[in-house]
XYZ file of C-alpha atoms in Angstrom:
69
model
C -5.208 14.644 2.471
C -1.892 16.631 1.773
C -0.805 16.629 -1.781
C 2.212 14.423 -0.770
C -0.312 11.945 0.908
C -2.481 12.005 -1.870
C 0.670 11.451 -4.814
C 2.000 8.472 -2.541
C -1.739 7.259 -2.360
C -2.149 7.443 -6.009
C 1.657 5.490 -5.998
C 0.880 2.776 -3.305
C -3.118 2.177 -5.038
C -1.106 1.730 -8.826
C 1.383 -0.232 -7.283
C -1.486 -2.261 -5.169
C -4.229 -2.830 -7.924
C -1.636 -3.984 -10.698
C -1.247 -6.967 -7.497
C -4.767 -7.106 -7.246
C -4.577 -8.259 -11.204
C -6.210 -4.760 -12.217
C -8.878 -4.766 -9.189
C -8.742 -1.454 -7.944
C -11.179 -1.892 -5.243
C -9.878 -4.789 -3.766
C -6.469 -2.591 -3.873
C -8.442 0.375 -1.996
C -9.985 -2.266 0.347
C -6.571 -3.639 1.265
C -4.662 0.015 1.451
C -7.778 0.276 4.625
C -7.083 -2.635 6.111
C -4.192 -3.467 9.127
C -1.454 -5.167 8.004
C 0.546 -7.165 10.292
C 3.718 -6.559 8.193
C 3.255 -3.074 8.708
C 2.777 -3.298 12.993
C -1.056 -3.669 12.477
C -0.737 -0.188 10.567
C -3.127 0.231 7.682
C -0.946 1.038 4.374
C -3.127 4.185 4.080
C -1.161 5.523 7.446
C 1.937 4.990 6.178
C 1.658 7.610 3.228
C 2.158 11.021 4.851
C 6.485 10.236 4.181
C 8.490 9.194 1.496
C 9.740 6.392 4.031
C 6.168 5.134 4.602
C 5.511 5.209 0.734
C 8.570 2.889 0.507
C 7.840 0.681 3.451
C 3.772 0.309 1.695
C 5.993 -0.434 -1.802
C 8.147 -2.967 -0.386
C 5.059 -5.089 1.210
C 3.669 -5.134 -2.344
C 6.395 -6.247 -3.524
C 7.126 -8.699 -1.360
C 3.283 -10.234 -1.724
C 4.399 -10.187 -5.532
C 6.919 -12.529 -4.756
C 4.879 -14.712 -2.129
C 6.898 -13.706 1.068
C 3.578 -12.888 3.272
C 0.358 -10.865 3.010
């Protein structure tokens, strides 16, 4: 992993396990999985840009507010 893949990582996983109430595994189990809000793209492929760290933030967010999962 390139050291801007790894920072967003280490971005999207805080961002993901303080919406996983502190459960960073379920976080790292999610950032693997394909999300359909993402075009069946698992958040983990999205990290190697600064757009695809912000399109992985805004998801979170969005399951924050209850919009979709």
């Amino acid at each position: 992993m390139k050291s801007l893949e790894l920072r967003n990582y280490n971005k999207a996983l805080q961002a993901a396990t303080e919406f996983f109430e502190g459960d960073m595994e379920t976080a790292e189990l999610w950032m693997k999985e394909p999300a359909s809000s993402l075009g069946g793209k698992c958040p983990v492929e999205m990290l190697s840009t600064e757009e695809g760290l912000h399109t992985v933030l805004e998801v979170i967010s969005r399951m924050e507010d209850g919009s979709f999962q």
